[in-house]
Amino acid sequence: MSNVLENLQIYLKKMNQYNHVIELLMWDMETNTPKLGFEGHADALTYFSTEQFKMSTSEELSAMLDELEMPQEFETLDDMWKFIVTRMKRDLDKSKRIPADFYESYVMAKAESENAWKEAKNASDYSIFAPHLEKMIEMTRKMAEYTDPGKEIYDVLLDQYEEGMDSETMDKLFDDLKKELVPLVKRILSAKQPDSSKFKGNYDIEAQKKVQKLLLDYIGFDWDKGTVGETEHPFTMNFSSRDARITNHYYEKDALSAMFSAIHEGGHAIFEQQVNPDYDGTVAGSCCYMGIHESQSRFYENILGRNKNFWLPIYEKLGALLPQFQAISLEEFYQEINHVRNSFIRVDADEVTYCLHIIIRYEIEKAIFRDHVSVDELPDLWNAKMQEYLQITPKNDAQGILQDTHWSGGSFGYFPSYLLGSIYDGMFLDKIEEELGSIDDILKDGRIKEITKWLGEKIHQYGSTRTPKEVIKAVCGKEVSAEPLIRYFTEKYTEIYQL
Amino acid sequence: MSNVLENLQIYLKKMNQYNHVIELLMWDMETNTPKLGFEGHADALTYFSTEQFKMSTSEELSAMLDELEMPQEFETLDDMWKFIVTRMKRDLDKSKRIPADFYESYVMAKAESENAWKEAKNASDYSIFAPHLEKMIEMTRKMAEYTDPGKEIYDVLLDQYEEGMDSETMDKLFDDLKKELVPLVKRILSAKQPDSSKFKGNYDIEAQKKVQKLLLDYIGFDWDKGTVGETEHPFTMNFSSRDARITNHYYEKDALSAMFSAIHEGGHAIFEQQVNPDYDGTVAGSCCYMGIHESQSRFYENILGRNKNFWLPIYEKLGALLPQFQAISLEEFYQEINHVRNSFIRVDADEVTYCLHIIIRYEIEKAIFRDHVSVDELPDLWNAKMQEYLQITPKNDAQGILQDTHWSGGSFGYFPSYLLGSIYDGMFLDKIEEELGSIDDILKDGRIKEITKWLGEKIHQYGSTRTPKEVIKAVCGKEVSAEPLIRYFTEKYTEIYQL
């Protein structure tokens, strides 16, 4: 092995130790830390983040990568190291173009903006947040000009979360989808709605945890490589392919929430658990593409978890753990978990209207970064789009434009990746049915782990080494298209709602 | 502030960040880490421990401490910094006398010995462990000669865990105790024993956790400064006075175990939570004296928790959470939690025979380090002492000399601190009754938090800044004596067993 590669590996190993404890501090702050312990953890987090940042942008690292990129060295590398060197060099070059004082003021502005957003949301008063949003937009623009000079701003932002997915592709996908979904949702909403009253009740929290265990076992979560914590909002994090953890939140009045969160986060975690362990501790490991990642959580949650046959092999067990379900038929259950509602809040939305929530945000982000629409106009724009796509108008900003945290932290271009995930899912569904046979049959037979295995082989094992477009091409053999998702929605909901 | 003090503070702050993540990695490994995640955590632990060790033994640190110990600098320091500088200098000088290659071979031998002990215990075969024990004894001797040349070996070992407590003092304390306890235990064991059969049953784990919450609230555990995890063996750890955590283990067949573990570990944690927060992140903070620490956990567990009146204000609540206790009178409950049995295993022992378990270990440690008794003779010595003090002989090594992990890791001189804790408790009990009035009355009235406050003011706040003898002198105004503990045992058990 070349000397410089060996040095890089030693360097990355050390940098990874910093990453490791940064992740652990964050995990513990979400799951365990008592109120007065936060300060100590935050101090440590600041210290190790600063050290990690220094290492990831150092001249020493830069020099090693430069040397490894020289043809005579580069050719000796295997594919994984070629990927790592190229990717790290590109990211480092981008970071190096950001002036240190600008970055510092960005971090400060971001913290202030996040605080202002919390305050604004609590008071349901957009005017508190507006000046901060304006500043974040301006600084995000500036940041993109530094990292990717000469490129179209919004494409740069999209690329951050879903590499290679430009807005031209997305415009097409989202327009295709919108054209079909808006009328489909209208038809669904004017059809007869299922009766949700049977689901009201008090669900024992410990029993919900047992159901969670059942579900995670069922879909193939590997307990040797993961665990579950309890937090306000569910999330997934991972140290490596060998330690990918999820969290959940349990509501006494609502058993479905924790069930579907478990399946969703379980999907994220299974992805990470199935990444090639050789990639651990490098940029090849884990999956950094939000859309692809979300495609897996949503595949488990929606395509599988909201299929009636998913529940067939375990519905009796569910009733044994949560006796309330014994009084609910599987058909009633199926209708409720696919109950389409035009509601205000994205995170509570069903799988169909969810797409429209995202399209609204995508269109507003384009209005901001392409059409320079001012922040003052955004709440009206939001409300008009809600009315147009979902036939409802938020009564206040908290249930409208202030509902999500993303923009306050400068995460513009993130939302579309959620929807890309669903679009990819339509394509993966087609491919699985082509290769493994009918999903309904697989689920009915309790052979769901065959799907987990297929996803592992086709998608998960590659971690970050394939970009989203490369994944789609390699797995589906064609360009990404919204057609399969549209077909899935149309067929499924035509049947459920007898349209 | 002097320049060098400022530099030391910066240095300690950084060193404390390493300590912080070392603690966190260990906490997570005990409470959360999935099987395959251990390796990643262990890697990080090795990395940060090595860095921390380098910092704690560096020439840079040594030079700063030397400078601060010079009279003109030292006189400018406040008491806390005088303590920190003196203590760190002394410890660093000791560490520096250990040759690096010896230390390395010690660490390796220790790991091998701990593994051999596990194997030996599982196989109940002392011969597997004996050669490792011999090596650990030899290396411990050597280590003591390096760190404290010219001093009596066993005194050096005792001093490690309970500074200033020499074996002359301990010999007197333990002999006084043994003289009274051996006949007391004999009398108790020949008296009528309480009926334990009522306590058999299945106790809901979630209800046990609620009882734990009730007990921790009751004794004054501060949830803003701590939390509870679940592990195989209960323990307490702390990052600072602001984050002191305990763990517990819940048995379906035995509700008393987790209850008394919660009170015991709660006592350790309350101690740490009440240390002066100015000491956080330095050797002044936390309490490094095992006997004093154990005195607090045992005070809560035994002196308070095994007093009938402790339960008076909460016994009805206990019955509401664990309905089995509704069929058990408080008197029956009281008898069972003070049920004296001559049993083989130290950690399962009642508060009276526990003392004899420790005295056996203390006498064997003296036999090893003073009288050079060979490892081959130890099992017989153990069994003979068990027979003499507790009238039983272990059937095998697993329930005899192999039961505890301490010696396998070179922790010789640790056991006596458990008993010192109980001896101190007798003295603290006398003093509290003198200053606050009858403990029985305080408990009966539900004023237990007055005791927590008293312990905080008299003992906890000082952290490590007072050595054990200084604590006893300051709190009780006299030298340590076993008389109060003997009196407590005699009075309590004469009444319970109607001797």
Short mmCIF file of N, CA, C and O in Angstrom, two decimals, chain B residues 122-206:
data_model
loop_
_atom_site.label_atom_id
_atom_site.label_comp_id
_atom_site.label_asym_id
_atom_site.label_seq_id
_atom_site.Cartn_x
_atom_site.Cartn_y
_atom_site.Cartn_z
N ASN B 122 -17.16 -19.38 35.58
CA ASN B 122 -18.15 -20.18 34.85
C ASN B 122 -17.92 -21.67 35.05
O ASN B 122 -18.85 -22.44 35.16
N ALA B 123 -16.64 -22.05 35.07
CA ALA B 123 -16.31 -23.47 35.23
C ALA B 123 -16.21 -23.85 36.70
O ALA B 123 -16.03 -25.02 37.03
N SER B 124 -16.34 -22.84 37.59
CA SER B 124 -16.15 -23.06 39.02
C SER B 124 -14.84 -23.81 39.28
O SER B 124 -14.81 -24.79 40.03
N ASP B 125 -13.78 -23.33 38.65
CA ASP B 125 -12.49 -24.02 38.75
C ASP B 125 -11.38 -23.01 39.05
O ASP B 125 -10.86 -22.33 38.17
N TYR B 126 -11.02 -22.95 40.32
CA TYR B 126 -10.02 -21.98 40.78
C TYR B 126 -8.67 -22.15 40.09
O TYR B 126 -7.95 -21.17 39.89
N SER B 127 -8.35 -23.38 39.68
CA SER B 127 -7.02 -23.63 39.10
C SER B 127 -6.81 -22.84 37.80
O SER B 127 -5.69 -22.52 37.44
N ILE B 128 -7.92 -22.51 37.10
CA ILE B 128 -7.79 -21.71 35.87
C ILE B 128 -7.33 -20.29 36.22
O ILE B 128 -6.55 -19.67 35.52
N PHE B 129 -7.81 -19.81 37.36
CA PHE B 129 -7.55 -18.42 37.73
C PHE B 129 -6.24 -18.25 38.53
O PHE B 129 -5.58 -17.21 38.45
N ALA B 130 -5.86 -19.29 39.27
CA ALA B 130 -4.75 -19.18 40.23
C ALA B 130 -3.47 -18.56 39.66
O ALA B 130 -2.92 -17.63 40.26
N PRO B 131 -2.97 -19.04 38.51
CA PRO B 131 -1.71 -18.43 38.02
C PRO B 131 -1.86 -16.94 37.70
O PRO B 131 -0.92 -16.16 37.88
N HIS B 132 -3.05 -16.54 37.23
CA HIS B 132 -3.28 -15.12 36.93
C HIS B 132 -3.36 -14.30 38.22
O HIS B 132 -2.84 -13.20 38.29
N LEU B 133 -4.00 -14.90 39.22
CA LEU B 133 -4.09 -14.21 40.50
C LEU B 133 -2.69 -14.00 41.06
O LEU B 133 -2.35 -12.91 41.55
N GLU B 134 -1.87 -15.02 40.94
CA GLU B 134 -0.49 -14.93 41.44
C GLU B 134 0.24 -13.78 40.73
O GLU B 134 0.94 -12.98 41.36
N LYS B 135 0.05 -13.71 39.43
CA LYS B 135 0.72 -12.66 38.67
C LYS B 135 0.19 -11.27 39.06
O LYS B 135 0.97 -10.32 39.19
N MET B 136 -1.11 -11.16 39.25
CA MET B 136 -1.68 -9.86 39.63
C MET B 136 -1.17 -9.43 41.00
O MET B 136 -0.89 -8.25 41.24
N ILE B 137 -1.03 -10.40 41.90
CA ILE B 137 -0.50 -10.09 43.25
C ILE B 137 0.92 -9.56 43.13
O ILE B 137 1.28 -8.52 43.69
N GLU B 138 1.71 -10.27 42.33
CA GLU B 138 3.11 -9.90 42.17
C GLU B 138 3.23 -8.51 41.52
O GLU B 138 4.01 -7.66 41.97
N MET B 139 2.43 -8.27 40.50
CA MET B 139 2.51 -6.98 39.80
C MET B 139 1.95 -5.84 40.64
O MET B 139 2.42 -4.70 40.56
N THR B 140 0.95 -6.15 41.45
CA THR B 140 0.38 -5.13 42.33
C THR B 140 1.44 -4.70 43.36
O THR B 140 1.60 -3.52 43.67
N ARG B 141 2.13 -5.70 43.88
CA ARG B 141 3.23 -5.44 44.81
C ARG B 141 4.27 -4.53 44.16
O ARG B 141 4.69 -3.52 44.72
N LYS B 142 4.65 -4.89 42.95
CA LYS B 142 5.65 -4.14 42.19
C LYS B 142 5.17 -2.70 41.96
O LYS B 142 5.91 -1.74 42.15
N MET B 143 3.92 -2.59 41.55
CA MET B 143 3.34 -1.27 41.28
C MET B 143 3.41 -0.39 42.53
O MET B 143 3.79 0.79 42.45
N ALA B 144 3.07 -0.96 43.67
CA ALA B 144 3.09 -0.21 44.92
C ALA B 144 4.52 0.22 45.27
O ALA B 144 4.75 1.29 45.83
N GLU B 145 5.48 -0.64 44.93
CA GLU B 145 6.88 -0.28 45.19
C GLU B 145 7.30 0.90 44.30
O GLU B 145 8.10 1.74 44.71
N TYR B 146 6.77 0.94 43.09
CA TYR B 146 7.07 2.09 42.22
C TYR B 146 6.41 3.36 42.73
O TYR B 146 7.04 4.40 42.88
N THR B 147 5.10 3.28 42.97
CA THR B 147 4.37 4.51 43.29
C THR B 147 4.73 5.02 44.69
O THR B 147 4.85 6.23 44.88
N ASP B 148 4.90 4.10 45.65
CA ASP B 148 5.14 4.53 47.04
C ASP B 148 6.33 3.76 47.62
O ASP B 148 6.15 2.92 48.51
N PRO B 149 7.51 4.04 47.12
CA PRO B 149 8.67 3.26 47.54
C PRO B 149 8.88 3.36 49.05
O PRO B 149 8.71 4.43 49.64
N GLY B 150 9.23 2.20 49.63
CA GLY B 150 9.56 2.20 51.06
C GLY B 150 8.35 2.06 51.97
O GLY B 150 8.51 1.88 53.18
N LYS B 151 7.13 2.12 51.40
CA LYS B 151 5.95 2.01 52.27
C LYS B 151 5.47 0.57 52.36
O LYS B 151 5.69 -0.23 51.45
N GLU B 152 4.77 0.26 53.43
CA GLU B 152 4.20 -1.06 53.61
C GLU B 152 3.17 -1.29 52.49
O GLU B 152 2.26 -0.47 52.29
N ILE B 153 3.30 -2.40 51.78
CA ILE B 153 2.50 -2.62 50.57
C ILE B 153 0.99 -2.52 50.81
O ILE B 153 0.28 -1.79 50.13
N TYR B 154 0.49 -3.27 51.80
CA TYR B 154 -0.97 -3.31 51.95
C TYR B 154 -1.52 -1.94 52.38
O TYR B 154 -2.62 -1.56 51.97
N ASP B 155 -0.73 -1.19 53.13
CA ASP B 155 -1.17 0.18 53.46
C ASP B 155 -1.27 1.04 52.21
O ASP B 155 -2.18 1.87 52.09
N VAL B 156 -0.32 0.84 51.30
CA VAL B 156 -0.38 1.58 50.02
C VAL B 156 -1.68 1.25 49.29
O VAL B 156 -2.36 2.13 48.77
N LEU B 157 -2.02 -0.03 49.30
CA LEU B 157 -3.23 -0.46 48.58
C LEU B 157 -4.49 0.10 49.23
O LEU B 157 -5.39 0.60 48.55
N LEU B 158 -4.55 0.03 50.54
CA LEU B 158 -5.72 0.57 51.25
C LEU B 158 -5.85 2.07 50.97
O LEU B 158 -6.95 2.58 50.74
N ASP B 159 -4.72 2.74 50.98
CA ASP B 159 -4.69 4.18 50.79
C ASP B 159 -5.23 4.60 49.42
O ASP B 159 -5.77 5.69 49.26
N GLN B 160 -5.08 3.72 48.43
CA GLN B 160 -5.57 4.02 47.07
C GLN B 160 -7.06 4.26 47.04
O GLN B 160 -7.57 5.05 46.27
N TYR B 161 -7.79 3.49 47.87
CA TYR B 161 -9.25 3.56 47.81
C TYR B 161 -9.82 4.40 48.94
O TYR B 161 -10.94 4.89 48.84
N GLU B 162 -9.07 4.52 50.02
CA GLU B 162 -9.57 5.29 51.17
C GLU B 162 -8.38 5.98 51.80
O GLU B 162 -7.77 5.48 52.75
N GLU B 163 -8.06 7.12 51.23
CA GLU B 163 -6.83 7.80 51.60
C GLU B 163 -6.72 8.07 53.10
O GLU B 163 -7.65 8.56 53.73
N GLY B 164 -5.56 7.74 53.64
CA GLY B 164 -5.29 8.03 55.05
C GLY B 164 -5.75 6.93 56.00
O GLY B 164 -5.53 7.00 57.20
N MET B 165 -6.45 5.92 55.44
CA MET B 165 -6.92 4.83 56.30
C MET B 165 -5.90 3.70 56.28
O MET B 165 -5.92 2.85 55.39
N ASP B 166 -5.02 3.69 57.28
CA ASP B 166 -3.99 2.64 57.34
C ASP B 166 -4.56 1.38 57.96
O ASP B 166 -5.64 1.37 58.54
N SER B 167 -3.80 0.31 57.87
CA SER B 167 -4.33 -0.97 58.34
C SER B 167 -4.33 -1.05 59.86
O SER B 167 -5.07 -1.84 60.43
N GLU B 168 -3.55 -0.21 60.50
CA GLU B 168 -3.58 -0.23 61.98
C GLU B 168 -4.97 0.21 62.46
O GLU B 168 -5.60 -0.46 63.28
N THR B 169 -5.44 1.30 61.89
CA THR B 169 -6.79 1.78 62.23
C THR B 169 -7.83 0.72 61.87
O THR B 169 -8.73 0.40 62.66
N MET B 170 -7.68 0.18 60.68
CA MET B 170 -8.70 -0.78 60.22
C MET B 170 -8.69 -2.05 61.03
O MET B 170 -9.76 -2.60 61.32
N ASP B 171 -7.50 -2.54 61.39
CA ASP B 171 -7.41 -3.75 62.22
C ASP B 171 -8.24 -3.58 63.48
O ASP B 171 -9.03 -4.45 63.85
N LYS B 172 -8.06 -2.44 64.10
CA LYS B 172 -8.78 -2.18 65.36
C LYS B 172 -10.30 -2.14 65.10
O LYS B 172 -11.08 -2.80 65.80
N LEU B 173 -10.72 -1.41 64.06
CA LEU B 173 -12.15 -1.29 63.76
C LEU B 173 -12.78 -2.64 63.45
O LEU B 173 -13.83 -3.00 63.98
N PHE B 174 -12.10 -3.38 62.60
CA PHE B 174 -12.68 -4.65 62.15
C PHE B 174 -12.66 -5.69 63.26
O PHE B 174 -13.57 -6.52 63.37
N ASP B 175 -11.61 -5.67 64.09
CA ASP B 175 -11.55 -6.62 65.21
C ASP B 175 -12.66 -6.34 66.21
O ASP B 175 -13.33 -7.26 66.68
N ASP B 176 -12.84 -5.07 66.53
CA ASP B 176 -13.93 -4.70 67.45
C ASP B 176 -15.26 -5.22 66.93
O ASP B 176 -16.07 -5.78 67.66
N LEU B 177 -15.46 -5.01 65.63
CA LEU B 177 -16.72 -5.37 65.00
C LEU B 177 -16.90 -6.89 65.01
O LEU B 177 -17.97 -7.41 65.38
N LYS B 178 -15.85 -7.60 64.62
CA LYS B 178 -15.93 -9.05 64.50
C LYS B 178 -16.26 -9.70 65.85
O LYS B 178 -17.08 -10.60 65.93
N LYS B 179 -15.61 -9.19 66.86
CA LYS B 179 -15.81 -9.73 68.21
C LYS B 179 -17.30 -9.72 68.60
O LYS B 179 -17.78 -10.64 69.24
N GLU B 180 -18.00 -8.68 68.19
CA GLU B 180 -19.42 -8.57 68.55
C GLU B 180 -20.33 -9.24 67.52
O GLU B 180 -21.35 -9.82 67.88
N LEU B 181 -19.94 -9.12 66.25
CA LEU B 181 -20.86 -9.58 65.19
C LEU B 181 -20.96 -11.09 65.09
O LEU B 181 -22.05 -11.62 64.85
N VAL B 182 -19.84 -11.80 65.25
CA VAL B 182 -19.89 -13.26 65.09
C VAL B 182 -20.88 -13.86 66.08
O VAL B 182 -21.79 -14.61 65.68
N PRO B 183 -20.79 -13.51 67.36
CA PRO B 183 -21.81 -14.06 68.28
C PRO B 183 -23.22 -13.52 68.02
O PRO B 183 -24.20 -14.26 68.15
N LEU B 184 -23.33 -12.24 67.61
CA LEU B 184 -24.66 -11.69 67.32
C LEU B 184 -25.32 -12.46 66.17
O LEU B 184 -26.50 -12.84 66.27
N VAL B 185 -24.55 -12.70 65.13
CA VAL B 185 -25.10 -13.45 63.99
C VAL B 185 -25.52 -14.84 64.43
O VAL B 185 -26.59 -15.34 64.05
N LYS B 186 -24.71 -15.48 65.28
CA LYS B 186 -25.07 -16.83 65.76
C LYS B 186 -26.41 -16.80 66.50
O LYS B 186 -27.27 -17.65 66.29
N ARG B 187 -26.58 -15.78 67.35
CA ARG B 187 -27.83 -15.67 68.10
C ARG B 187 -29.02 -15.43 67.15
O ARG B 187 -30.08 -16.01 67.29
N ILE B 188 -28.79 -14.54 66.18
CA ILE B 188 -29.87 -14.24 65.22
C ILE B 188 -30.27 -15.50 64.47
O ILE B 188 -31.46 -15.81 64.32
N LEU B 189 -29.27 -16.24 64.01
CA LEU B 189 -29.56 -17.40 63.17
C LEU B 189 -30.27 -18.51 63.95
O LEU B 189 -30.99 -19.32 63.36
N SER B 190 -30.08 -18.53 65.26
CA SER B 190 -30.77 -19.58 66.01
C SER B 190 -32.13 -19.09 66.51
O SER B 190 -32.87 -19.86 67.13
N ALA B 191 -32.47 -17.85 66.25
CA ALA B 191 -33.80 -17.35 66.62
C ALA B 191 -34.83 -17.71 65.54
O ALA B 191 -34.48 -18.24 64.49
N LYS B 192 -36.09 -17.42 65.82
CA LYS B 192 -37.16 -17.72 64.87
C LYS B 192 -37.02 -16.81 63.64
O LYS B 192 -36.88 -15.60 63.76
N GLN B 193 -37.07 -17.40 62.45
CA GLN B 193 -36.87 -16.62 61.23
C GLN B 193 -38.21 -16.20 60.62
O GLN B 193 -39.20 -16.94 60.72
N PRO B 194 -38.25 -15.03 59.99
CA PRO B 194 -39.50 -14.59 59.36
C PRO B 194 -39.86 -15.49 58.17
O PRO B 194 -39.00 -16.15 57.60
N ASP B 195 -41.12 -15.45 57.81
CA ASP B 195 -41.62 -16.28 56.70
C ASP B 195 -41.53 -15.46 55.40
O ASP B 195 -42.20 -14.45 55.24
N SER B 196 -40.68 -15.92 54.47
CA SER B 196 -40.46 -15.17 53.23
C SER B 196 -41.43 -15.54 52.13
O SER B 196 -41.44 -14.91 51.07
N SER B 197 -42.24 -16.58 52.38
CA SER B 197 -43.01 -17.14 51.27
C SER B 197 -44.00 -16.14 50.67
O SER B 197 -44.30 -16.20 49.48
N LYS B 198 -44.46 -15.19 51.49
CA LYS B 198 -45.41 -14.20 50.98
C LYS B 198 -44.82 -13.31 49.89
O LYS B 198 -45.56 -12.64 49.16
N PHE B 199 -43.50 -13.24 49.83
CA PHE B 199 -42.86 -12.32 48.89
C PHE B 199 -42.66 -12.95 47.51
O PHE B 199 -42.25 -12.30 46.57
N LYS B 200 -42.94 -14.25 47.42
CA LYS B 200 -42.82 -14.92 46.11
C LYS B 200 -43.92 -14.42 45.19
O LYS B 200 -45.05 -14.19 45.62
N GLY B 201 -43.59 -14.24 43.92
CA GLY B 201 -44.63 -13.79 42.99
C GLY B 201 -44.02 -13.18 41.76
O GLY B 201 -42.79 -13.14 41.61
N ASN B 202 -44.89 -12.74 40.86
CA ASN B 202 -44.43 -12.05 39.67
C ASN B 202 -44.71 -10.57 39.80
O ASN B 202 -45.86 -10.17 39.95
N TYR B 203 -43.68 -9.77 39.76
CA TYR B 203 -43.84 -8.32 39.93
C TYR B 203 -43.65 -7.62 38.59
O TYR B 203 -42.59 -7.74 37.98
N ASP B 204 -44.66 -6.92 38.16
CA ASP B 204 -44.63 -6.21 36.88
C ASP B 204 -43.43 -5.25 36.83
O ASP B 204 -43.22 -4.44 37.73
N ILE B 205 -42.65 -5.37 35.75
CA ILE B 205 -41.42 -4.57 35.64
C ILE B 205 -41.73 -3.08 35.56
O ILE B 205 -41.06 -2.26 36.19
N GLU B 206 -42.76 -2.72 34.78
CA GLU B 206 -43.09 -1.30 34.68
C GLU B 206 -43.52 -0.72 36.02
O GLU B 206 -43.19 0.42 36.35
#
